[in-house]
Coordinates of N, CA and C in Angstrom, one line a residue:
X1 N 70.2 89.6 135.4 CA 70.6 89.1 134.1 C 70.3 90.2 133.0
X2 N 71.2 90.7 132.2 CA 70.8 91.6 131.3 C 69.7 91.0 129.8
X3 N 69.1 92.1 129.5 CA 68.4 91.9 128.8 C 68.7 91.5 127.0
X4 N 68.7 90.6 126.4 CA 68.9 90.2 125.3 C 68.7 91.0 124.1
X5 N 70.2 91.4 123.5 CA 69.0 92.8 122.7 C 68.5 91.9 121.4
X6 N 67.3 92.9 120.5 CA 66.5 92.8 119.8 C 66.9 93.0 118.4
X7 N 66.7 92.0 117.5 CA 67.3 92.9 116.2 C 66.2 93.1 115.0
X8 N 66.0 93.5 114.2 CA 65.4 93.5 113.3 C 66.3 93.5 111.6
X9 N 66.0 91.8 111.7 CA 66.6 91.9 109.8 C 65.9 91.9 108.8
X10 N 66.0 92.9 108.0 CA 65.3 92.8 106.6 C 66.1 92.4 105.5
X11 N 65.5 91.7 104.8 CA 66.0 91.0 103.3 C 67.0 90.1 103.8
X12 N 66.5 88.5 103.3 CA 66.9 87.6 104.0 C 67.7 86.9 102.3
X13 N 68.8 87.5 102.2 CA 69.3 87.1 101.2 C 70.7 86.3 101.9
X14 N 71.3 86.0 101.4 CA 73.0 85.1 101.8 C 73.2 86.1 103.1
X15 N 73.4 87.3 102.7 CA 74.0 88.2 103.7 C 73.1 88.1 105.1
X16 N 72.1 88.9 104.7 CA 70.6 88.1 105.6 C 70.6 87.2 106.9
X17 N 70.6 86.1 105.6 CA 69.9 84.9 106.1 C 71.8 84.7 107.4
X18 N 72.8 85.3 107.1 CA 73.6 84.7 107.7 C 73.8 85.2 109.1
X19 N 73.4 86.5 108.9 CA 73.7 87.6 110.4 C 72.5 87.0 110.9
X20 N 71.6 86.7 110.5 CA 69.9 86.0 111.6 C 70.5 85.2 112.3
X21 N 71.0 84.1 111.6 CA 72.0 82.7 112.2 C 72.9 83.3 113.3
X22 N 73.7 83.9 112.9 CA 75.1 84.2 114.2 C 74.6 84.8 115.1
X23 N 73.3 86.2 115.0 CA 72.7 86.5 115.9 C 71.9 85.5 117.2
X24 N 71.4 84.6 116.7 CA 70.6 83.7 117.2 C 71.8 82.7 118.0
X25 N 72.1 82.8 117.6 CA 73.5 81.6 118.1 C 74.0 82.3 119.2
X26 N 74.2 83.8 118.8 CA 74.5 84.5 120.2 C 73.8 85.2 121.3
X27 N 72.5 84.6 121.0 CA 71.5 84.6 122.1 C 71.1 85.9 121.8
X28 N 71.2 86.7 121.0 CA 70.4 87.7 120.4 C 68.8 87.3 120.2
X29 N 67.8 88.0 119.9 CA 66.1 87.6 120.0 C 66.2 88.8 118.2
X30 N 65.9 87.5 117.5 CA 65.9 88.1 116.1 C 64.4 87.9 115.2
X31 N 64.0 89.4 115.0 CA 63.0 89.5 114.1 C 63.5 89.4 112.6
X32 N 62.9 88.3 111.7 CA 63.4 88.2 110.2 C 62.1 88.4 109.6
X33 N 62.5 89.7 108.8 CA 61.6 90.2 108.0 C 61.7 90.4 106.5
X34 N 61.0 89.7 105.4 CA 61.3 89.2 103.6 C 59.8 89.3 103.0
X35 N 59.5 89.4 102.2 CA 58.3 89.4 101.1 C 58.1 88.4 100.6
X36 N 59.4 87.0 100.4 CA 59.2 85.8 99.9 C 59.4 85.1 100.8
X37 N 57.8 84.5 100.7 CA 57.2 83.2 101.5 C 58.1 82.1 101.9
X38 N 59.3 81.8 101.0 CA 60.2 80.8 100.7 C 61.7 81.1 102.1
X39 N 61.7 82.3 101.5 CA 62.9 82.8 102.3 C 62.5 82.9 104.1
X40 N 61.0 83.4 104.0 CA 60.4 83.2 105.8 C 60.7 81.8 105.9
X41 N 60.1 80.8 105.3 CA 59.7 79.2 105.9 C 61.2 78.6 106.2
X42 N 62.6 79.6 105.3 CA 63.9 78.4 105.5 C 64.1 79.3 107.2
X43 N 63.6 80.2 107.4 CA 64.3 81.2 108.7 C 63.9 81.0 109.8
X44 N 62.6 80.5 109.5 CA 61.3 80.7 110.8 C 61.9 79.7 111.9
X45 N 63.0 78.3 111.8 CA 63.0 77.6 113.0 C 64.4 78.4 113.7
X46 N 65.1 79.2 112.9 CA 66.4 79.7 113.5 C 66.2 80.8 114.7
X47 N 64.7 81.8 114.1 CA 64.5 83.0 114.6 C 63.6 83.0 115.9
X48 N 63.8 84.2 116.5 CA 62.5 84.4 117.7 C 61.4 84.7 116.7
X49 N 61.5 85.3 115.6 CA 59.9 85.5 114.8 C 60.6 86.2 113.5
X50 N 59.8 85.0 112.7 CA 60.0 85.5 111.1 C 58.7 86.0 110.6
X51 N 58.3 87.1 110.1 CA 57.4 87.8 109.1 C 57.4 88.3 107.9
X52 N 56.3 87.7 107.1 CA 56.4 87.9 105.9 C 55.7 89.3 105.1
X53 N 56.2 89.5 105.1 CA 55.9 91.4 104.8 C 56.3 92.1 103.6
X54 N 56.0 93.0 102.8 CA 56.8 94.1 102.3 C 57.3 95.0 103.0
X55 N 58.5 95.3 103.0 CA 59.2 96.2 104.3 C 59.3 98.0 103.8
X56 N 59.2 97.7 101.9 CA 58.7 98.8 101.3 C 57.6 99.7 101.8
X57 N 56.9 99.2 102.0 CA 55.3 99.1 102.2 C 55.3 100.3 104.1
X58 N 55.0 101.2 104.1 CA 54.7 102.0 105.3 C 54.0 101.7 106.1
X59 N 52.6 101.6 105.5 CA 51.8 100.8 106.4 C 52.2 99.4 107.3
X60 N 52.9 98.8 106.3 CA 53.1 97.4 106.5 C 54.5 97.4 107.9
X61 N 55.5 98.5 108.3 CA 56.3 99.0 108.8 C 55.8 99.0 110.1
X62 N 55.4 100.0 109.8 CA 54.1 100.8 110.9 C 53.5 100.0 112.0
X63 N 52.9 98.8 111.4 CA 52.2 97.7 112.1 C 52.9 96.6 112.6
X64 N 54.4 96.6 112.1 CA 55.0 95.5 112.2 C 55.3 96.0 114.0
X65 N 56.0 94.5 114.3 CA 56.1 94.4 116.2 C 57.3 94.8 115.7
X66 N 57.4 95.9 116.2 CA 59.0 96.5 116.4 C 59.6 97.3 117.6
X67 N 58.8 97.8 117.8 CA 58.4 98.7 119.4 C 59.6 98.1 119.8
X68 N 60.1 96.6 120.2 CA 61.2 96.7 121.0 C 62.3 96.4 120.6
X69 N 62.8 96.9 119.4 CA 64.0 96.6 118.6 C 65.1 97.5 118.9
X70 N 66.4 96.7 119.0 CA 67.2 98.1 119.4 C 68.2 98.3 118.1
X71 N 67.9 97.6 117.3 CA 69.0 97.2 116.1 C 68.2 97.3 115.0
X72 N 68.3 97.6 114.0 CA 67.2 97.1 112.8 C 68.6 97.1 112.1
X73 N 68.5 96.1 110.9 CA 69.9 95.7 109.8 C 69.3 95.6 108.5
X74 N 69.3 96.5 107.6 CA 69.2 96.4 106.1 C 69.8 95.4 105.0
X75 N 69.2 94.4 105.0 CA 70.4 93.4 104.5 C 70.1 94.0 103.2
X76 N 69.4 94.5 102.3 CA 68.7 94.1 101.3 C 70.1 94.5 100.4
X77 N 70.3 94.0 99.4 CA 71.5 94.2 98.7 C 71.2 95.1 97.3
X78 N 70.9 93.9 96.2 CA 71.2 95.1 94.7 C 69.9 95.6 94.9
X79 N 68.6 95.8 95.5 CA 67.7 96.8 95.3 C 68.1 97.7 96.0
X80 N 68.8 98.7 95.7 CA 68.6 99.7 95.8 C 67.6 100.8 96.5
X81 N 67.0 100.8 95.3 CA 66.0 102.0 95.9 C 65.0 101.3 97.0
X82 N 65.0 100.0 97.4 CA 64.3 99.2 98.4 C 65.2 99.6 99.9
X83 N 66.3 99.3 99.5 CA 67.2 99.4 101.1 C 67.4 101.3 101.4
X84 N 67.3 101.7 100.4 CA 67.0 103.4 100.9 C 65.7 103.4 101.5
X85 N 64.4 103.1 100.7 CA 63.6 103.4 101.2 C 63.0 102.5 102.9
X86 N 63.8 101.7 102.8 CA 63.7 100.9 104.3 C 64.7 101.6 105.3
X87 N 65.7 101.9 105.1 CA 66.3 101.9 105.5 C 65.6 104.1 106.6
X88 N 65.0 105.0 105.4 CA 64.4 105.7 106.2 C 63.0 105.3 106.7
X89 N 62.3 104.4 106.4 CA 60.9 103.9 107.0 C 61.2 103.4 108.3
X90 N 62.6 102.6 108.8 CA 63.1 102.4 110.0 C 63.3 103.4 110.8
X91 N 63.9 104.7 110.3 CA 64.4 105.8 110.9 C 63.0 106.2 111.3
X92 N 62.4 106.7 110.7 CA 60.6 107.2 111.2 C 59.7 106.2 112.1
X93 N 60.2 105.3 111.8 CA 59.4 104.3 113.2 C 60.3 104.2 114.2
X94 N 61.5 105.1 114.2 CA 62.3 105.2 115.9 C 62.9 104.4 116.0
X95 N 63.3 103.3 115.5 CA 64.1 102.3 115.5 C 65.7 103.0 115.8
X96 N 66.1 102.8 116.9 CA 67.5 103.5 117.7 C 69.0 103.3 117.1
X97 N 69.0 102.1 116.0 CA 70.2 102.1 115.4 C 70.0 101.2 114.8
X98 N 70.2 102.0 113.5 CA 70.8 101.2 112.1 C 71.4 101.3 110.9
X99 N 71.6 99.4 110.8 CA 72.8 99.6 110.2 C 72.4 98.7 108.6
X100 N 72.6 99.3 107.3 CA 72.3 98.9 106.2 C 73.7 98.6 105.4
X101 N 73.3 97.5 104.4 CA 74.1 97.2 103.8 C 74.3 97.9 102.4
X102 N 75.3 98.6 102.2 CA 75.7 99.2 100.3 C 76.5 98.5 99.5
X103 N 75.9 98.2 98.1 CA 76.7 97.9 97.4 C 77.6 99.3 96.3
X104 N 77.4 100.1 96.8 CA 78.7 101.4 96.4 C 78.8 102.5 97.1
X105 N 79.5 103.8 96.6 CA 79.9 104.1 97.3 C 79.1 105.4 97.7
X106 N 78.3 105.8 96.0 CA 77.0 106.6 96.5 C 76.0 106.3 97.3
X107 N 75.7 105.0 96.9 CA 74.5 104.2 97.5 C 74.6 104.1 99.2
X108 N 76.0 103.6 99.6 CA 76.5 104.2 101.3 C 76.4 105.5 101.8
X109 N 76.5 106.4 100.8 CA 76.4 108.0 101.0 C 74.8 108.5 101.2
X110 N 74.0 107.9 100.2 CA 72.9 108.4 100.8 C 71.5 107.7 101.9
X111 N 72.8 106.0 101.9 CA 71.8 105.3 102.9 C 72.5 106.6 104.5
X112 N 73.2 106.7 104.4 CA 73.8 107.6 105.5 C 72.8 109.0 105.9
X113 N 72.9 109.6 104.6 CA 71.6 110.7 104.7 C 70.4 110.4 105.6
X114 N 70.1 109.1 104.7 CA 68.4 108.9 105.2 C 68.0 108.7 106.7
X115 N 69.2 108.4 107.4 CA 68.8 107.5 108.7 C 69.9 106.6 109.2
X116 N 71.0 106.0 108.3 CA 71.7 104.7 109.0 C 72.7 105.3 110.0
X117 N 72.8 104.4 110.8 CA 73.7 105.0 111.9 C 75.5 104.3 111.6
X118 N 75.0 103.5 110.7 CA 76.4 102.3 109.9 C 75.9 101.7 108.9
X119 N 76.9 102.0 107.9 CA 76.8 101.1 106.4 C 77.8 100.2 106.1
X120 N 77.4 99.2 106.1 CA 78.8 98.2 105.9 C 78.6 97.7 103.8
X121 N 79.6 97.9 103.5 CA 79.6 97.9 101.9 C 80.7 96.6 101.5
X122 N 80.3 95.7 101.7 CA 81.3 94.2 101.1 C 82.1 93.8 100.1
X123 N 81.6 94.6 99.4 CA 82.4 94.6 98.1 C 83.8 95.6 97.8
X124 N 83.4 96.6 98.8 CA 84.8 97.8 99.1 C 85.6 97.4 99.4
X125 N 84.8 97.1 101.1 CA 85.8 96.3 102.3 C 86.9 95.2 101.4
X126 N 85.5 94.2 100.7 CA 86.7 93.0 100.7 C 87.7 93.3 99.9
X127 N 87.6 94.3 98.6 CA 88.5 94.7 97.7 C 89.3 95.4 98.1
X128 N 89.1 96.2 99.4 CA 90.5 97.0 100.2 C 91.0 95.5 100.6
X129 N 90.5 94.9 101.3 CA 91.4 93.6 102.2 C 92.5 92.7 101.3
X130 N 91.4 91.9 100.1 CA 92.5 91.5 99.3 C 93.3 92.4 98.6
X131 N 93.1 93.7 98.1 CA 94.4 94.5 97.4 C 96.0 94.6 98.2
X132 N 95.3 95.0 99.8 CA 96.2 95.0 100.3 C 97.5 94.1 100.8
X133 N 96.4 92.8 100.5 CA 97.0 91.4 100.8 C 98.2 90.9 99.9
X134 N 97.7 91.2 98.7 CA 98.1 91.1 97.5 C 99.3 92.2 97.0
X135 N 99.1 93.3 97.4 CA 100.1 94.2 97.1 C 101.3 94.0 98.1
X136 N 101.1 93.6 99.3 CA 102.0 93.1 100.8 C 102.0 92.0 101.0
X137 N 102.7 91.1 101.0 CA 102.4 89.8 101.1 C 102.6 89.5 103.0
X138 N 103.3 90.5 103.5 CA 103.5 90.3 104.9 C 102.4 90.7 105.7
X139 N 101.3 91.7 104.8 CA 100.1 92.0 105.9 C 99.2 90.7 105.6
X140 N 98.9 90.0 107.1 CA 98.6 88.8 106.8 C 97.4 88.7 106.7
X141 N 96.2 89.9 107.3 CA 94.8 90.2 107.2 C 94.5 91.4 107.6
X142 N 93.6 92.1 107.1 CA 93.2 92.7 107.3 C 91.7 93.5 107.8
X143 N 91.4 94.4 108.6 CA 89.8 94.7 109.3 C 89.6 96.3 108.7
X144 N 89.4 96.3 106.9 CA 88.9 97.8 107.2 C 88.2 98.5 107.7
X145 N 88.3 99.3 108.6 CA 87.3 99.9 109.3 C 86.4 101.7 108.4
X146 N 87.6 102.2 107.4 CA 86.8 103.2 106.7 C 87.3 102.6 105.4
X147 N 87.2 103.9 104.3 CA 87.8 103.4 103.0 C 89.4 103.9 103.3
X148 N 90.2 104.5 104.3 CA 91.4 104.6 104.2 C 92.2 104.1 105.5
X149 N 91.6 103.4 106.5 CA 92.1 102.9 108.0 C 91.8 101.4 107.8
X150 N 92.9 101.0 108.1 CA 92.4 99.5 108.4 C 92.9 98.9 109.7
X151 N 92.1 97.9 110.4 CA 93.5 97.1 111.6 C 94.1 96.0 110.5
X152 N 95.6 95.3 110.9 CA 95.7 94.9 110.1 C 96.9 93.5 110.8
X153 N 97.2 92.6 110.4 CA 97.8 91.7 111.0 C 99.7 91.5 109.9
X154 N 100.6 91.8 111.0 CA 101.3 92.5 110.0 C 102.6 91.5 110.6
X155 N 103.3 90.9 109.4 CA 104.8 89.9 109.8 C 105.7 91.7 110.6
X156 N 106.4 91.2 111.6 CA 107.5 92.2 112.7 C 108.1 91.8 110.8
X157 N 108.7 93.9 110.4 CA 109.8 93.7 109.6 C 111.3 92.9 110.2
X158 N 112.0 92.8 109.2 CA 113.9 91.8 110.0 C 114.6 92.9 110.3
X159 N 113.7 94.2 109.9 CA 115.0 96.0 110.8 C 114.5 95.4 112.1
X160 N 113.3 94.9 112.3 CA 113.1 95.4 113.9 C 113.6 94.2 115.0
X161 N 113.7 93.0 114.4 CA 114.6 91.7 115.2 C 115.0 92.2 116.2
X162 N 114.5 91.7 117.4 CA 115.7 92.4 118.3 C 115.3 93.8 119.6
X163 N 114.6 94.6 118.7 CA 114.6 96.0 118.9 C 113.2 95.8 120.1
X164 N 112.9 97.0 120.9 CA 111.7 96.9 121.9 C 110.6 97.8 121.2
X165 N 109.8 97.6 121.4 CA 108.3 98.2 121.3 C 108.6 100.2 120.9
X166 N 109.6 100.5 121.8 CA 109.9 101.6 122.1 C 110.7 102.1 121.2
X167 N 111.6 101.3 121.2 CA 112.6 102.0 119.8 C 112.1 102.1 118.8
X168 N 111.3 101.2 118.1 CA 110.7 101.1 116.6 C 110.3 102.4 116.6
X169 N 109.4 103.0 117.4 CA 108.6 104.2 117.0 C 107.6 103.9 116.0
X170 N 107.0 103.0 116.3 CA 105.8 103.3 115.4 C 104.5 104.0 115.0
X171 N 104.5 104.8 116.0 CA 103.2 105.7 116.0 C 104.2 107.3 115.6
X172 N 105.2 107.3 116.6 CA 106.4 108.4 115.4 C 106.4 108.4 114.3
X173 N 107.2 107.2 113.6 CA 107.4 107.4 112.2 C 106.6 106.9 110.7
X174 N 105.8 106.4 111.5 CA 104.7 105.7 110.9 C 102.9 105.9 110.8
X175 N 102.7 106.7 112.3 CA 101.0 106.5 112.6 C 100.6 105.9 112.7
X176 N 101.0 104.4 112.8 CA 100.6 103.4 113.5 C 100.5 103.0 115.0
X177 N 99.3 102.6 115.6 CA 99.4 102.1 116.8 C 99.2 100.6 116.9
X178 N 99.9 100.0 117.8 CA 99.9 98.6 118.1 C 98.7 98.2 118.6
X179 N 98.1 97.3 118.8 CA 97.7 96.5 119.5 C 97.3 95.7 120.5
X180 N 98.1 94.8 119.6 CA 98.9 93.5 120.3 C 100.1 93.3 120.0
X181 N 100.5 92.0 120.3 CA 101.8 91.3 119.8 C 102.0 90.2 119.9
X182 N 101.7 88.9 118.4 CA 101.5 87.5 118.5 C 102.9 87.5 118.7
X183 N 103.2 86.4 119.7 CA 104.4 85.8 119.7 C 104.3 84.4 119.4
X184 N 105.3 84.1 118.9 CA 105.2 82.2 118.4 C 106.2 81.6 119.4
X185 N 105.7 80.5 120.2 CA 106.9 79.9 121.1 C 106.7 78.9 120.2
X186 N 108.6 78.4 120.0 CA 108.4 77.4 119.7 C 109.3 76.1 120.6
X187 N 108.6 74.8 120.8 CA 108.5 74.0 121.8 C 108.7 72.7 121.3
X188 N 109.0 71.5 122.3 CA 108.7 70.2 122.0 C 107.5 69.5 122.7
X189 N 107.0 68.7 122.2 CA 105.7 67.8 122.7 C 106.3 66.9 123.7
X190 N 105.6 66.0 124.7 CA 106.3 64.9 125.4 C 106.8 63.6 124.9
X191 N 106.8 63.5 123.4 CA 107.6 62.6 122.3 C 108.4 63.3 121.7
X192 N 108.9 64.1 122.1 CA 110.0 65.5 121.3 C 110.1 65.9 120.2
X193 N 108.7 66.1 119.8 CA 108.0 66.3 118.1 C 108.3 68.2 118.4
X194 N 108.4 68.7 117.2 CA 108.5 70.1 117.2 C 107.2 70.8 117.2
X195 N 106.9 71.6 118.5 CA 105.5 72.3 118.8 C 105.5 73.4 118.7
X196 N 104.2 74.3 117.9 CA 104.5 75.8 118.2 C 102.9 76.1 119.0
X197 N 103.0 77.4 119.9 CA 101.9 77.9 120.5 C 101.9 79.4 120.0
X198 N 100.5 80.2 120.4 CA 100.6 81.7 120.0 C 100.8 82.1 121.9
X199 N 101.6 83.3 121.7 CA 101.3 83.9 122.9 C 100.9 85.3 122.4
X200 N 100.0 86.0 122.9 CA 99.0 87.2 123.1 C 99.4 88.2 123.8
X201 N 100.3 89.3 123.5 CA 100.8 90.1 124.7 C 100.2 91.5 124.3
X202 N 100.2 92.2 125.5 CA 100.3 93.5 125.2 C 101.2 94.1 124.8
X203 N 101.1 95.3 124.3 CA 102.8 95.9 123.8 C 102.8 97.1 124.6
X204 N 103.7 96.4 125.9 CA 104.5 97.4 126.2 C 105.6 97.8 126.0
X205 N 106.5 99.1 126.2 CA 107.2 99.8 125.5 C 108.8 98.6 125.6
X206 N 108.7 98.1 126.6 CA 110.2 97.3 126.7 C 109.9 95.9 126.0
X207 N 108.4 95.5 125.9 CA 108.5 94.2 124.8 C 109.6 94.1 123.5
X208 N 110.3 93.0 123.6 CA 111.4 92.7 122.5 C 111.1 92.3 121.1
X209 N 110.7 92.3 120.0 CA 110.4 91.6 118.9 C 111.5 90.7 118.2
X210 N 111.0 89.7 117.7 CA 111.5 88.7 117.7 C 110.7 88.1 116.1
X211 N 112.0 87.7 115.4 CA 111.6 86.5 113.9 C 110.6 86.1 114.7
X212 N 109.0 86.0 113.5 CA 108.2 85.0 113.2 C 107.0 86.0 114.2
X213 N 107.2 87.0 114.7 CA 106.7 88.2 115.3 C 105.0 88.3 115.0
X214 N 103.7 88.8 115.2 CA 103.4 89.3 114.4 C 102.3 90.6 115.2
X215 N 102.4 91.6 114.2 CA 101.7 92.9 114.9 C 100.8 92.9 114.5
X216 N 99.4 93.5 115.4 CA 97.8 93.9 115.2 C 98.2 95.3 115.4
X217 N 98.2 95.9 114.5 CA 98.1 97.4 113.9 C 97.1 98.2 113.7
X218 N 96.8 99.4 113.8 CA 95.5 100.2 113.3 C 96.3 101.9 112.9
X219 N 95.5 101.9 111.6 CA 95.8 103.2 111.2 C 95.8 103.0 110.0
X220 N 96.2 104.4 108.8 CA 96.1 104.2 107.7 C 96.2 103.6 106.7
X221 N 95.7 103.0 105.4 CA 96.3 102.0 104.7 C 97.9 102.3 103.7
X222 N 97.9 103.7 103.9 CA 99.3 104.2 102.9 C 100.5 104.0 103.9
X223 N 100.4 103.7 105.4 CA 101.1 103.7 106.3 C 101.4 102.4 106.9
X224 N 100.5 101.3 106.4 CA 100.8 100.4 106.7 C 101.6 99.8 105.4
X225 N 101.2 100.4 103.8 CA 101.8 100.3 103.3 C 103.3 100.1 103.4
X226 N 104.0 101.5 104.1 CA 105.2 101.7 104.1 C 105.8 100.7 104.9
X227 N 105.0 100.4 106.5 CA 106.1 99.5 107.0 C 106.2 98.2 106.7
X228 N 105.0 97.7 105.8 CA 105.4 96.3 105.1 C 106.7 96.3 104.0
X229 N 107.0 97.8 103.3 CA 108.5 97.8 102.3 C 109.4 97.9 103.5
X230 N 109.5 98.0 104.4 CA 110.8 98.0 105.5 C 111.4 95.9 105.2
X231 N 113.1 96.7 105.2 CA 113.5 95.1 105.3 C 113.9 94.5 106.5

């Protein structure tokens, strides 16, 4: 049986306190580490081990049980100069990968410098997600992955009705690559009520697209742009 990896969270704020939870739930072994006594006592029954620490603090770093962490996660948000400085105090105690949270776009730039191996910045992300949402009404969601690539959940345009995987050309004329491909069956129940299911396909090149379609895409945002103006 494989071994459960280890994480280490600091700053147990919303963001925090929420990745400790999903971790734990996913049979992850999670160290939760905060300065306020309040914020250890709501964590301590969720976690394999909550400690109350300054994570600022070197010494305090140093001594902490971390030896078997494979993850350490910088939750800490508007302190700033707190999540820089944790975020290299982790990098010097060997900690194999981490990942800190930015709230801009310098602040991502030089947690990057110090040590993080991933910065996730929430406020970017979700402001690319809804603009895009918002500006396309047909991209139905979207997964930014940098500030200009997203995956993205996209209504089949009405040019393509009809057409195969192959003909569209989408990685041709577009730069986009597929996915997947929701299909919607639609069905009756055993009282002859109107049913719909998702089907999940791969996209191979002879797959047909069809109204009510829908494509998992990856690639640029100015590109996904364009094929949401297609009619």
């Amino acid at each position: 049986m494989a071994k459960s990896k280890v994480y280490a969270v600091i700053g147990l704020g919303t963001f925090g306190r929420k990745v400790c939870e999903v971790l734990s739930q996913k049979g992850g072994q999670v160290i939760a580490l905060d300065e306020d006594p309040e914020a250890i006592d709501k964590i301590k029954s969720t976690v394999t081990a909550a400690i109350l620490l300054d994570a600022t603090d070197e010494g305090a770093i140093e001594k902490a049980p971390l030896d078997d962490v494979d993850v350490g996660i910088v939750a800490i948000g508007d302190d700033i100069e707190a999540s820089i400085l944790v975020t290299a105090l982790l990098k010097k105690r060997g900690i194999p990968y981490i990942l800190a949270r930015a709230v801009s776009e310098i602040h991502q730039t030089v947690l990057r410098q110090v040590g993080a191996n991933e910065v996730v910045n929430l406020e970017i992300d979700e402001g690319v997600r809804i603009a895009l949402r918002l500006i396309s009404p047909d991209v139905l969601d979207t997964i930014p992955l940098s500030k200009d690539y997203s995956f993205a959940e996209v209504q089949v345009p009405r040019v393509f009705f009809g057409q195969t995987v192959r003909n569209i050309q989408l990685r041709e004329k577009f730069n986009l690559n597929i996915i997947s491909i929701k299909h919607i069956i639609k069905d009756v129940d055993d009282v002859g009520n109107p049913v719909s299911r998702e089907e999940l396909i791969l996209p191979d090149a002879d797959a047909i697209l069809t109204d009510g379609d829908i494509l998992l895409v990856v690639g640029n945002n100015d590109s996904l742009g364009d094929l949401v103006k297609m009619e």
